[in-house]
PDB file of C-alpha atoms in Angstrom:
ATOM      1  CA  MET E  23     173.864 111.760  73.435  1.00  0.00           C
ATOM      2  CA  PRO E  24     171.893 109.596  75.881  1.00  0.00           C
ATOM      3  CA  SER E  25     174.108 107.221  77.808  1.00  0.00           C
ATOM      4  CA  SER E  26     174.509 103.602  76.804  1.00  0.00           C
ATOM      5  CA  ALA E  27     173.188 102.683  80.241  1.00  0.00           C
ATOM      6  CA  THR E  28     169.732 103.741  79.101  1.00  0.00           C
ATOM      7  CA  THR E  29     170.017 101.492  76.066  1.00  0.00           C
ATOM      8  CA  ASP E  30     171.315  98.495  78.040  1.00  0.00           C
ATOM      9  CA  GLN E  31     168.576  98.854  80.624  1.00  0.00           C
ATOM     10  CA  THR E  32     165.784  98.377  78.108  1.00  0.00           C
ATOM     11  CA  ALA E  33     167.694  95.894  75.944  1.00  0.00           C
ATOM     12  CA  SER E  34     167.942  93.485  78.891  1.00  0.00           C
ATOM     13  CA  ALA E  35     164.455  94.179  80.276  1.00  0.00           C
ATOM     14  CA  THR E  36     162.640  91.265  81.897  1.00  0.00           C
ATOM     15  CA  LEU E  37     159.013  90.484  82.634  1.00  0.00           C
ATOM     16  CA  ASP E  38     159.721  90.898  86.358  1.00  0.00           C
ATOM     17  CA  GLN E  39     160.923  94.453  85.715  1.00  0.00           C
ATOM     18  CA  VAL E  40     157.769  95.191  83.725  1.00  0.00           C
ATOM     19  CA  ILE E  41     155.583  93.893  86.552  1.00  0.00           C
ATOM     20  CA  ASP E  42     157.520  95.819  89.220  1.00  0.00           C
ATOM     21  CA  ALA E  43     157.265  99.052  87.213  1.00  0.00           C
ATOM     22  CA  PHE E  44     153.554  98.493  86.598  1.00  0.00           C
ATOM     23  CA  ARG E  45     152.827  97.766  90.279  1.00  0.00           C
ATOM     24  CA  ALA E  46     154.636 100.944  91.311  1.00  0.00           C
ATOM     25  CA  HIS E  47     151.888 102.913  89.544  1.00  0.00           C
ATOM     26  CA  HIS E  48     149.002 100.434  89.857  1.00  0.00           C
ATOM     27  CA  PRO E  49     149.303  98.372  93.078  1.00  0.00           C
ATOM     28  CA  GLU E  50     145.927  96.733  92.412  1.00  0.00           C
ATOM     29  CA  GLY E  51     146.342  96.517  88.628  1.00  0.00           C
ATOM     30  CA  ASP E  52     145.741  93.433  86.477  1.00  0.00           C
ATOM     31  CA  VAL E  53     149.180  91.801  86.557  1.00  0.00           C
ATOM     32  CA  ASP E  54     147.759  88.475  85.340  1.00  0.00           C
ATOM     33  CA  LEU E  55     146.804  90.136  82.043  1.00  0.00           C
ATOM     34  CA  ILE E  56     150.396  91.293  81.524  1.00  0.00           C
ATOM     35  CA  ILE E  57     151.804  87.859  82.394  1.00  0.00           C
ATOM     36  CA  HIS E  58     149.419  86.158  79.963  1.00  0.00           C
ATOM     37  CA  ALA E  59     150.258  88.632  77.185  1.00  0.00           C
ATOM     38  CA  HIS E  60     153.955  87.915  77.738  1.00  0.00           C
ATOM     39  CA  GLU E  61     153.353  84.148  77.559  1.00  0.00           C
ATOM     40  CA  VAL E  62     151.517  84.482  74.244  1.00  0.00           C
ATOM     41  CA  ALA E  63     154.102  86.885  72.779  1.00  0.00           C
ATOM     42  CA  ALA E  64     157.080  84.793  73.911  1.00  0.00           C
ATOM     43  CA  GLU E  65     155.617  81.659  72.338  1.00  0.00           C
ATOM     44  CA  ALA E  66     154.691  83.477  69.114  1.00  0.00           C
ATOM     45  CA  HIS E  67     158.166  84.990  68.708  1.00  0.00           C
ATOM     46  CA  GLN E  68     159.989  81.792  69.732  1.00  0.00           C
ATOM     47  CA  GLY E  69     163.135  81.363  67.613  1.00  0.00           C
ATOM     48  CA  GLN E  70     162.968  84.859  66.085  1.00  0.00           C
ATOM     49  CA  LEU E  71     165.985  87.137  66.430  1.00  0.00           C
ATOM     50  CA  ARG E  72     166.424  90.876  66.057  1.00  0.00           C
ATOM     51  CA  LYS E  73     169.166  92.387  63.886  1.00  0.00           C
ATOM     52  CA  THR E  74     171.142  92.850  67.113  1.00  0.00           C
ATOM     53  CA  GLY E  75     171.190  89.073  67.590  1.00  0.00           C
ATOM     54  CA  ASP E  76     168.946  89.283  70.657  1.00  0.00           C
ATOM     55  CA  PRO E  77     165.798  87.158  70.945  1.00  0.00           C
ATOM     56  CA  PHE E  78     162.942  89.089  69.335  1.00  0.00           C
ATOM     57  CA  ILE E  79     160.880  89.040  72.540  1.00  0.00           C
ATOM     58  CA  THR E  80     163.392  91.460  74.109  1.00  0.00           C
ATOM     59  CA  HIS E  81     161.949  94.236  71.955  1.00  0.00           C
ATOM     60  CA  PRO E  82     158.270  94.083  73.018  1.00  0.00           C
ATOM     61  CA  VAL E  83     159.378  93.544  76.627  1.00  0.00           C
ATOM     62  CA  ALA E  84     161.545  96.676  76.443  1.00  0.00           C
ATOM     63  CA  VAL E  85     158.638  98.682  75.013  1.00  0.00           C
ATOM     64  CA  ALA E  86     156.292  97.332  77.689  1.00  0.00           C
ATOM     65  CA  LEU E  87     158.782  98.269  80.417  1.00  0.00           C
ATOM     66  CA  MET E  88     158.978 101.865  79.249  1.00  0.00           C
ATOM     67  CA  LEU E  89     155.195 102.115  79.124  1.00  0.00           C
ATOM     68  CA  ALA E  90     154.881 100.600  82.605  1.00  0.00           C
ATOM     69  CA  GLU E  91     157.467 103.042  83.938  1.00  0.00           C
ATOM     70  CA  HIS E  92     155.360 105.894  82.560  1.00  0.00           C
ATOM     71  CA  GLY E  93     152.263 104.637  84.354  1.00  0.00           C
ATOM     72  CA  LEU E  94     150.254 103.225  81.440  1.00  0.00           C
ATOM     73  CA  ASP E  95     147.384 100.840  82.193  1.00  0.00           C
ATOM     74  CA  ALA E  96     147.506  97.029  82.041  1.00  0.00           C
ATOM     75  CA  ALA E  97     145.728  96.831  78.678  1.00  0.00           C
ATOM     76  CA  THR E  98     148.274  99.161  77.063  1.00  0.00           C
ATOM     77  CA  VAL E  99     151.245  97.301  78.564  1.00  0.00           C
ATOM     78  CA  ALA E 100     149.731  94.018  77.354  1.00  0.00           C
ATOM     79  CA  ALA E 101     149.176  95.493  73.880  1.00  0.00           C
ATOM     80  CA  ALA E 102     152.832  96.558  73.823  1.00  0.00           C
ATOM     81  CA  LEU E 103     153.941  93.002  74.583  1.00  0.00           C
ATOM     82  CA  LEU E 104     151.802  91.757  71.694  1.00  0.00           C
ATOM     83  CA  HIS E 105     152.271  94.657  69.269  1.00  0.00           C
ATOM     84  CA  ASP E 106     154.424  92.755  66.727  1.00  0.00           C
ATOM     85  CA  THR E 107     152.563  89.443  66.774  1.00  0.00           C
ATOM     86  CA  VAL E 108     150.153  90.209  63.928  1.00  0.00           C
ATOM     87  CA  GLU E 109     152.922  91.656  61.758  1.00  0.00           C
ATOM     88  CA  ASP E 110     155.644  89.078  62.429  1.00  0.00           C
ATOM     89  CA  THR E 111     153.994  85.800  63.511  1.00  0.00           C
ATOM     90  CA  SER E 112     151.135  83.514  62.499  1.00  0.00           C
ATOM     91  CA  ILE E 113     148.817  85.026  65.130  1.00  0.00           C
ATOM     92  CA  THR E 114     145.877  86.943  63.663  1.00  0.00           C
ATOM     93  CA  LEU E 115     143.989  89.929  64.986  1.00  0.00           C
ATOM     94  CA  GLU E 116     140.967  87.672  65.411  1.00  0.00           C
ATOM     95  CA  ASP E 117     143.061  85.352  67.602  1.00  0.00           C
ATOM     96  CA  LEU E 118     144.053  88.275  69.810  1.00  0.00           C
ATOM     97  CA  GLU E 119     140.512  89.587  70.076  1.00  0.00           C
ATOM     98  CA  SER E 120     139.284  86.147  71.091  1.00  0.00           C
ATOM     99  CA  GLU E 121     142.053  85.783  73.685  1.00  0.00           C
ATOM    100  CA  PHE E 122     142.340  89.326  75.054  1.00  0.00           C
ATOM    101  CA  GLY E 123     139.206  91.180  74.037  1.00  0.00           C
ATOM    102  CA  GLU E 124     138.360  93.979  71.621  1.00  0.00           C
ATOM    103  CA  GLU E 125     140.126  96.788  73.521  1.00  0.00           C
ATOM    104  CA  ILE E 126     143.607  95.255  73.374  1.00  0.00           C
ATOM    105  CA  ALA E 127     143.092  93.930  69.840  1.00  0.00           C
ATOM    106  CA  ARG E 128     142.104  97.411  68.657  1.00  0.00           C
ATOM    107  CA  ARG E 129     145.303  98.938  70.048  1.00  0.00           C
ATOM    108  CA  ILE E 130     147.459  96.248  68.452  1.00  0.00           C
ATOM    109  CA  ASP E 131     145.653  96.774  65.147  1.00  0.00           C
ATOM    110  CA  GLY E 132     146.339 100.502  65.379  1.00  0.00           C
ATOM    111  CA  VAL E 133     150.064  99.941  65.917  1.00  0.00           C
ATOM    112  CA  THR E 134     150.170  97.367  63.100  1.00  0.00           C
ATOM    113  CA  LYS E 135     148.590  99.840  60.672  1.00  0.00           C
ATOM    114  CA  LEU E 136     151.137 102.498  61.615  1.00  0.00           C
ATOM    115  CA  ASP E 137     153.936  99.964  61.061  1.00  0.00           C
ATOM    116  CA  ARG E 138     152.758  99.524  57.479  1.00  0.00           C
ATOM    117  CA  VAL E 139     153.127 103.197  56.596  1.00  0.00           C
ATOM    118  CA  ARG E 140     156.189 103.616  54.369  1.00  0.00           C
ATOM    119  CA  TYR E 141     158.179 106.795  53.786  1.00  0.00           C
ATOM    120  CA  SER E 142     159.907 107.646  50.525  1.00  0.00           C
ATOM    121  CA  ASN E 143     161.021 111.190  51.306  1.00  0.00           C
ATOM    122  CA  ARG E 144     160.814 113.944  53.923  1.00  0.00           C
ATOM    123  CA  GLU E 145     157.836 115.643  52.318  1.00  0.00           C
ATOM    124  CA  GLN E 146     155.791 112.460  52.263  1.00  0.00           C
ATOM    125  CA  ALA E 147     156.797 111.657  55.830  1.00  0.00           C
ATOM    126  CA  GLN E 148     155.759 115.069  57.081  1.00  0.00           C
ATOM    127  CA  ALA E 149     152.437 114.977  55.243  1.00  0.00           C
ATOM    128  CA  ALA E 150     151.022 111.461  54.906  1.00  0.00           C
ATOM    129  CA  SER E 151     152.602 109.921  57.977  1.00  0.00           C
ATOM    130  CA  ILE E 152     151.788 112.676  60.424  1.00  0.00           C
ATOM    131  CA  ARG E 153     148.208 112.705  59.154  1.00  0.00           C
ATOM    132  CA  LYS E 154     148.021 108.949  59.625  1.00  0.00           C
ATOM    133  CA  MET E 155     149.351 109.133  63.159  1.00  0.00           C
ATOM    134  CA  VAL E 156     147.191 112.050  64.203  1.00  0.00           C
ATOM    135  CA  VAL E 157     144.159 110.044  63.072  1.00  0.00           C
ATOM    136  CA  ALA E 158     145.382 107.164  65.241  1.00  0.00           C
ATOM    137  CA  MET E 159     145.938 109.563  68.125  1.00  0.00           C
ATOM    138  CA  ALA E 160     142.418 110.935  67.787  1.00  0.00           C
ATOM    139  CA  GLN E 161     140.949 107.417  67.958  1.00  0.00           C
ATOM    140  CA  ASP E 162     143.084 106.258  70.886  1.00  0.00           C
ATOM    141  CA  VAL E 163     146.138 108.185  72.003  1.00  0.00           C
ATOM    142  CA  ARG E 164     147.557 105.016  73.561  1.00  0.00           C
ATOM    143  CA  VAL E 165     148.146 103.594  70.078  1.00  0.00           C
ATOM    144  CA  LEU E 166     150.456 106.495  69.345  1.00  0.00           C
ATOM    145  CA  VAL E 167     152.155 106.182  72.738  1.00  0.00           C
ATOM    146  CA  ILE E 168     152.933 102.504  72.058  1.00  0.00           C
ATOM    147  CA  LYS E 169     154.326 103.436  68.643  1.00  0.00           C
ATOM    148  CA  LEU E 170     156.508 106.196  70.100  1.00  0.00           C
ATOM    149  CA  PHE E 171     158.085 103.832  72.622  1.00  0.00           C
ATOM    150  CA  ASP E 172     158.418 101.169  69.925  1.00  0.00           C
ATOM    151  CA  ARG E 173     160.403 103.642  67.845  1.00  0.00           C
ATOM    152  CA  LEU E 174     162.405 104.758  70.890  1.00  0.00           C
ATOM    153  CA  HIS E 175     163.678 101.238  71.514  1.00  0.00           C
ATOM    154  CA  ASN E 176     164.367 100.777  67.796  1.00  0.00           C
ATOM    155  CA  ILE E 177     166.414 103.983  67.581  1.00  0.00           C
ATOM    156  CA  ARG E 178     168.371 102.912  70.675  1.00  0.00           C
ATOM    157  CA  THR E 179     169.329  99.672  68.907  1.00  0.00           C
ATOM    158  CA  VAL E 180     169.620 101.044  65.363  1.00  0.00           C
ATOM    159  CA  HIS E 181     173.390 100.425  65.305  1.00  0.00           C
ATOM    160  CA  ALA E 182     172.659  96.820  64.245  1.00  0.00           C
ATOM    161  CA  LEU E 183     171.344  98.002  60.860  1.00  0.00           C
ATOM    162  CA  ARG E 184     173.442  98.840  57.818  1.00  0.00           C
ATOM    163  CA  GLU E 185     174.459 102.494  57.620  1.00  0.00           C
ATOM    164  CA  GLU E 186     171.989 103.447  54.874  1.00  0.00           C
ATOM    165  CA  LYS E 187     169.078 101.978  56.861  1.00  0.00           C
ATOM    166  CA  GLN E 188     170.275 103.729  60.015  1.00  0.00           C
ATOM    167  CA  ARG E 189     170.115 107.064  58.227  1.00  0.00           C
ATOM    168  CA  ARG E 190     166.651 106.361  56.814  1.00  0.00           C
ATOM    169  CA  VAL E 191     165.299 105.403  60.237  1.00  0.00           C
ATOM    170  CA  ALA E 192     166.980 108.418  61.832  1.00  0.00           C
ATOM    171  CA  ARG E 193     165.556 110.831  59.239  1.00  0.00           C
ATOM    172  CA  GLU E 194     162.069 109.387  59.632  1.00  0.00           C
ATOM    173  CA  THR E 195     162.356 109.582  63.426  1.00  0.00           C
ATOM    174  CA  LEU E 196     163.550 113.175  63.358  1.00  0.00           C
ATOM    175  CA  ASP E 197     160.884 114.344  60.907  1.00  0.00           C
ATOM    176  CA  VAL E 198     157.892 112.385  62.208  1.00  0.00           C
ATOM    177  CA  TYR E 199     158.306 110.920  65.671  1.00  0.00           C
ATOM    178  CA  ALA E 200     160.192 113.714  67.433  1.00  0.00           C
ATOM    179  CA  PRO E 201     157.491 116.317  66.588  1.00  0.00           C
ATOM    180  CA  LEU E 202     154.775 113.884  67.667  1.00  0.00           C
ATOM    181  CA  ALA E 203     156.538 113.256  70.988  1.00  0.00           C
ATOM    182  CA  HIS E 204     156.607 117.028  71.421  1.00  0.00           C
ATOM    183  CA  ARG E 205     152.875 117.266  70.723  1.00  0.00           C
ATOM    184  CA  LEU E 206     152.208 114.577  73.308  1.00  0.00           C
ATOM    185  CA  GLY E 207     154.291 116.448  75.876  1.00  0.00           C
ATOM    186  CA  VAL E 208     156.906 113.715  76.376  1.00  0.00           C
ATOM    187  CA  GLN E 209     159.864 116.049  76.044  1.00  0.00           C
ATOM    188  CA  GLU E 210     162.479 113.597  77.305  1.00  0.00           C
ATOM    189  CA  ILE E 211     161.588 111.273  74.417  1.00  0.00           C
ATOM    190  CA  LYS E 212     161.612 114.130  71.909  1.00  0.00           C
ATOM    191  CA  HIS E 213     165.088 115.153  73.067  1.00  0.00           C
ATOM    192  CA  GLU E 214     166.399 111.595  72.954  1.00  0.00           C
ATOM    193  CA  PHE E 215     165.001 111.118  69.448  1.00  0.00           C
ATOM    194  CA  GLU E 216     166.664 114.346  68.308  1.00  0.00           C
ATOM    195  CA  ASP E 217     170.060 113.724  69.874  1.00  0.00           C
ATOM    196  CA  ARG E 218     170.314 110.119  68.699  1.00  0.00           C
ATOM    197  CA  CYS E 219     169.232 111.020  65.156  1.00  0.00           C
ATOM    198  CA  PHE E 220     171.579 114.009  65.122  1.00  0.00           C
ATOM    199  CA  ALA E 221     174.503 111.687  65.936  1.00  0.00           C
ATOM    200  CA  ILE E 222     173.583 109.417  63.011  1.00  0.00           C
ATOM    201  CA  LEU E 223     172.750 112.074  60.415  1.00  0.00           C
ATOM    202  CA  TYR E 224     175.396 114.670  61.336  1.00  0.00           C
ATOM    203  CA  PRO E 225     178.229 112.793  63.088  1.00  0.00           C
ATOM    204  CA  GLY E 226     180.798 115.557  62.494  1.00  0.00           C
ATOM    205  CA  PRO E 227     178.851 118.491  63.993  1.00  0.00           C
ATOM    206  CA  ASN E 228     177.567 116.196  66.745  1.00  0.00           C
ATOM    207  CA  ALA E 229     181.104 115.257  67.802  1.00  0.00           C
ATOM    208  CA  GLU E 230     182.211 118.901  67.713  1.00  0.00           C
ATOM    209  CA  ILE E 231     179.317 120.062  69.899  1.00  0.00           C
ATOM    210  CA  GLN E 232     179.880 117.163  72.314  1.00  0.00           C
ATOM    211  CA  THR E 233     183.525 118.155  72.687  1.00  0.00           C
ATOM    212  CA  MET E 234     182.747 121.838  73.218  1.00  0.00           C
ATOM    213  CA  LEU E 235     180.001 121.053  75.730  1.00  0.00           C
ATOM    214  CA  ALA E 236     182.372 118.794  77.654  1.00  0.00           C
ATOM    215  CA  GLU E 237     185.010 121.544  77.790  1.00  0.00           C
ATOM    216  CA  ARG E 238     182.523 123.974  79.346  1.00  0.00           C
ATOM    217  CA  ALA E 239     180.728 121.443  81.561  1.00  0.00           C
ATOM    218  CA  PRO E 240     182.231 122.520  84.932  1.00  0.00           C
ATOM    219  CA  GLU E 241     181.415 126.177  84.258  1.00  0.00           C
ATOM    220  CA  ARG E 242     177.912 125.269  83.099  1.00  0.00           C
ATOM    221  CA  GLU E 243     177.154 123.073  86.122  1.00  0.00           C
ATOM    222  CA  ALA E 244     178.325 125.792  88.513  1.00  0.00           C
ATOM    223  CA  PHE E 245     176.099 128.339  86.748  1.00  0.00           C
ATOM    224  CA  ILE E 246     173.072 126.031  86.936  1.00  0.00           C
ATOM    225  CA  GLU E 247     173.573 125.480  90.668  1.00  0.00           C
ATOM    226  CA  ARG E 248     173.942 129.209  91.282  1.00  0.00           C
ATOM    227  CA  MET E 249     170.754 130.027  89.377  1.00  0.00           C
ATOM    228  CA  ILE E 250     168.784 127.277  91.118  1.00  0.00           C
ATOM    229  CA  GLU E 251     169.793 128.527  94.566  1.00  0.00           C
ATOM    230  CA  GLU E 252     168.996 132.131  93.646  1.00  0.00           C
ATOM    231  CA  ILE E 253     165.541 131.205  92.332  1.00  0.00           C
ATOM    232  CA  LYS E 254     164.816 129.015  95.358  1.00  0.00           C
ATOM    233  CA  ALA E 255     165.645 131.949  97.642  1.00  0.00           C
ATOM    234  CA  LEU E 256     163.330 134.249  95.653  1.00  0.00           C
ATOM    235  CA  LEU E 257     160.458 131.784  95.888  1.00  0.00           C
ATOM    236  CA  ALA E 258     161.015 131.098  99.594  1.00  0.00           C
ATOM    237  CA  GLU E 259     160.902 134.824 100.403  1.00  0.00           C
ATOM    238  CA  SER E 260     157.464 135.009  98.776  1.00  0.00           C
ATOM    239  CA  GLY E 261     156.169 131.788 100.315  1.00  0.00           C
ATOM    240  CA  ILE E 262     155.883 129.920  97.015  1.00  0.00           C
ATOM    241  CA  GLU E 263     156.494 126.172  97.290  1.00  0.00           C
ATOM    242  CA  ALA E 264     158.138 124.777  94.184  1.00  0.00           C
ATOM    243  CA  SER E 265     160.751 122.391  92.871  1.00  0.00           C
ATOM    244  CA  VAL E 266     163.531 124.013  90.842  1.00  0.00           C
ATOM    245  CA  THR E 267     165.748 122.043  88.481  1.00  0.00           C
ATOM    246  CA  GLY E 268     168.184 122.949  85.722  1.00  0.00           C
ATOM    247  CA  ARG E 269     169.538 121.256  82.628  1.00  0.00           C
ATOM    248  CA  PRO E 270     171.825 122.033  79.711  1.00  0.00           C
ATOM    249  CA  LYS E 271     170.201 122.385  76.296  1.00  0.00           C
ATOM    250  CA  HIS E 272     170.353 119.303  74.101  1.00  0.00           C
ATOM    251  CA  GLN E 273     172.905 118.927  71.320  1.00  0.00           C
ATOM    252  CA  TYR E 274     170.436 118.993  68.455  1.00  0.00           C
ATOM    253  CA  SER E 275     168.701 122.118  69.759  1.00  0.00           C
ATOM    254  CA  ILE E 276     172.104 123.825  69.981  1.00  0.00           C
ATOM    255  CA  TYR E 277     172.956 122.767  66.421  1.00  0.00           C
ATOM    256  CA  ARG E 278     169.599 123.996  65.145  1.00  0.00           C
ATOM    257  CA  LYS E 279     170.102 127.347  66.848  1.00  0.00           C
ATOM    258  CA  MET E 280     173.583 127.674  65.329  1.00  0.00           C
ATOM    259  CA  LYS E 281     172.170 127.011  61.844  1.00  0.00           C
ATOM    260  CA  GLU E 282     169.130 129.267  62.237  1.00  0.00           C
ATOM    261  CA  GLN E 283     171.118 132.187  63.636  1.00  0.00           C
ATOM    262  CA  GLY E 284     174.244 131.629  61.538  1.00  0.00           C
ATOM    263  CA  ARG E 285     176.420 131.771  64.651  1.00  0.00           C
ATOM    264  CA  PRO E 286     179.310 129.601  65.879  1.00  0.00           C
ATOM    265  CA  PHE E 287     179.030 127.605  69.094  1.00  0.00           C
ATOM    266  CA  GLU E 288     181.029 130.224  71.015  1.00  0.00           C
ATOM    267  CA  ASP E 289     178.313 132.815  70.316  1.00  0.00           C
ATOM    268  CA  ILE E 290     175.427 130.636  71.542  1.00  0.00           C
ATOM    269  CA  HIS E 291     174.935 131.618  75.170  1.00  0.00           C
ATOM    270  CA  ASP E 292     171.493 130.318  76.141  1.00  0.00           C
ATOM    271  CA  LEU E 293     172.677 126.757  76.691  1.00  0.00           C
ATOM    272  CA  ILE E 294     170.792 126.247  79.942  1.00  0.00           C
ATOM    273  CA  GLY E 295     167.153 125.921  80.960  1.00  0.00           C
ATOM    274  CA  ILE E 296     165.614 126.168  84.433  1.00  0.00           C
ATOM    275  CA  ARG E 297     162.317 124.467  85.319  1.00  0.00           C
ATOM    276  CA  ILE E 298     160.108 125.678  88.176  1.00  0.00           C
ATOM    277  CA  ILE E 299     157.188 123.412  89.114  1.00  0.00           C
ATOM    278  CA  THR E 300     154.637 124.962  91.468  1.00  0.00           C
ATOM    279  CA  LYS E 301     151.585 123.546  93.235  1.00  0.00           C
ATOM    280  CA  SER E 302     149.041 125.885  91.666  1.00  0.00           C
ATOM    281  CA  THR E 303     148.403 128.055  88.626  1.00  0.00           C
ATOM    282  CA  ARG E 304     148.431 131.133  90.850  1.00  0.00           C
ATOM    283  CA  ASP E 305     151.882 130.261  92.183  1.00  0.00           C
ATOM    284  CA  CYS E 306     153.110 129.624  88.628  1.00  0.00           C
ATOM    285  CA  TYR E 307     152.204 133.168  87.593  1.00  0.00           C
ATOM    286  CA  GLY E 308     153.616 134.408  90.905  1.00  0.00           C
ATOM    287  CA  ALA E 309     156.940 132.699  90.198  1.00  0.00           C
ATOM    288  CA  LEU E 310     156.992 134.274  86.733  1.00  0.00           C
ATOM    289  CA  GLY E 311     156.455 137.711  88.270  1.00  0.00           C
ATOM    290  CA  LEU E 312     159.332 137.171  90.691  1.00  0.00           C
ATOM    291  CA  VAL E 313     161.681 136.062  87.917  1.00  0.00           C
ATOM    292  CA  HIS E 314     160.706 139.032  85.717  1.00  0.00           C
ATOM    293  CA  SER E 315     161.145 141.503  88.575  1.00  0.00           C
ATOM    294  CA  HIS E 316     164.530 140.041  89.519  1.00  0.00           C
ATOM    295  CA  TRP E 317     165.989 139.855  85.999  1.00  0.00           C
ATOM    296  CA  VAL E 318     165.276 141.589  82.694  1.00  0.00           C
ATOM    297  CA  PRO E 319     162.864 139.605  80.470  1.00  0.00           C
ATOM    298  CA  VAL E 320     163.712 139.301  76.771  1.00  0.00           C
ATOM    299  CA  THR E 321     161.030 140.865  74.567  1.00  0.00           C
ATOM    300  CA  GLY E 322     159.059 138.381  72.488  1.00  0.00           C
ATOM    301  CA  ARG E 323     160.246 135.322  74.397  1.00  0.00           C
ATOM    302  CA  PHE E 324     157.256 134.885  76.743  1.00  0.00           C
ATOM    303  CA  LYS E 325     154.736 132.118  75.978  1.00  0.00           C
ATOM    304  CA  ASP E 326     151.627 131.424  78.054  1.00  0.00           C
ATOM    305  CA  PHE E 327     150.618 127.770  77.668  1.00  0.00           C
ATOM    306  CA  ILE E 328     148.307 128.049  80.682  1.00  0.00           C
ATOM    307  CA  ALA E 329     145.952 130.508  78.997  1.00  0.00           C
ATOM    308  CA  MET E 330     146.387 128.607  75.713  1.00  0.00           C
ATOM    309  CA  PRO E 331     147.285 124.955  76.454  1.00  0.00           C
ATOM    310  CA  LYS E 332     148.947 122.795  73.821  1.00  0.00           C
ATOM    311  CA  ILE E 333     146.992 120.081  72.014  1.00  0.00           C
ATOM    312  CA  ASN E 334     148.083 117.541  74.646  1.00  0.00           C
ATOM    313  CA  LEU E 335     146.834 119.871  77.448  1.00  0.00           C
ATOM    314  CA  TYR E 336     150.413 120.696  78.455  1.00  0.00           C
ATOM    315  CA  GLN E 337     150.350 123.870  80.559  1.00  0.00           C
ATOM    316  CA  SER E 338     153.296 126.061  81.501  1.00  0.00           C
ATOM    317  CA  LEU E 339     154.826 129.507  81.190  1.00  0.00           C
ATOM    318  CA  HIS E 340     157.972 129.974  79.093  1.00  0.00           C
ATOM    319  CA  THR E 341     160.220 133.004  79.328  1.00  0.00           C
ATOM    320  CA  THR E 342     163.802 134.121  78.745  1.00  0.00           C
ATOM    321  CA  VAL E 343     165.598 136.593  81.006  1.00  0.00           C
ATOM    322  CA  ILE E 344     169.024 138.211  81.053  1.00  0.00           C
ATOM    323  CA  VAL E 345     170.987 137.434  84.214  1.00  0.00           C
ATOM    324  CA  PRO E 346     173.658 139.815  85.626  1.00  0.00           C
ATOM    325  CA  ASP E 347     176.593 138.373  83.656  1.00  0.00           C
ATOM    326  CA  GLY E 348     174.689 139.049  80.427  1.00  0.00           C
ATOM    327  CA  LYS E 349     173.690 135.465  79.703  1.00  0.00           C
ATOM    328  CA  PRO E 350     170.148 134.630  78.572  1.00  0.00           C
ATOM    329  CA  LEU E 351     168.383 132.092  80.770  1.00  0.00           C
TER     330      LEU E 351
END
């Protein structure tokens, strides 16, 4: 489960934080546009509260901060600050277009239309809603990005809703937004969606997996460090410059694997992933060759997303190998 620190950070986000994050990516960017959007949004939402009891403006500011941290442009950050004004205040789309121009108004309109999509069951969510969002993505992917971060902040603060509503939001997030985050290549958001929804929808299994992961954490961390150092040495010997990082698999992915394979937690061994980021495509294939020559690759587990990129142009090579102690990696 993501730490509460992540939640608190966005819940208490300020305009100054948004501006600082934006300037880190765009030193010469249009900060005045962001400040003006915040002024309009703050006035429009004056007196409104969220279910958490916080002033409503904390939500669009939190969404804007996350977008700024991910390097989005000033128009998108401004649209995020204003994204609930048409839906929840007396401001009209025409007002926004007059004040901020067609580009920002169009993005806000796109988010507003997505907000109006309602889900009655999983089948409808997976069909109608994904179609609706893919259409939005095709017109302007930034509309979908705003909506993803909007949902991310909402799922982080979902505890303020009654239990039935929490489960509905979690199911919708798991079925619709997590796959879309995956398609956009924002894996950290996909994983956070999945783990937070897993905790709401399956609290028992979630708690069990958390406990078992905690019990094996020291062993797992030592294994990750050992593998990272071994891979770094392999790459250095061949003159390949790369960053190498490791991480444990996420709780929901472990649960899904247990269900799909019909195996208990103790029999799930591939709980760790290693990421190698190189400076060129040639070095990426070279690193793959080194890994495959050093350890035994698992048949059928290799995927080449360089030769066949994903829809979001994500490019990488995926493989699974068996390391000396018999564990898949």
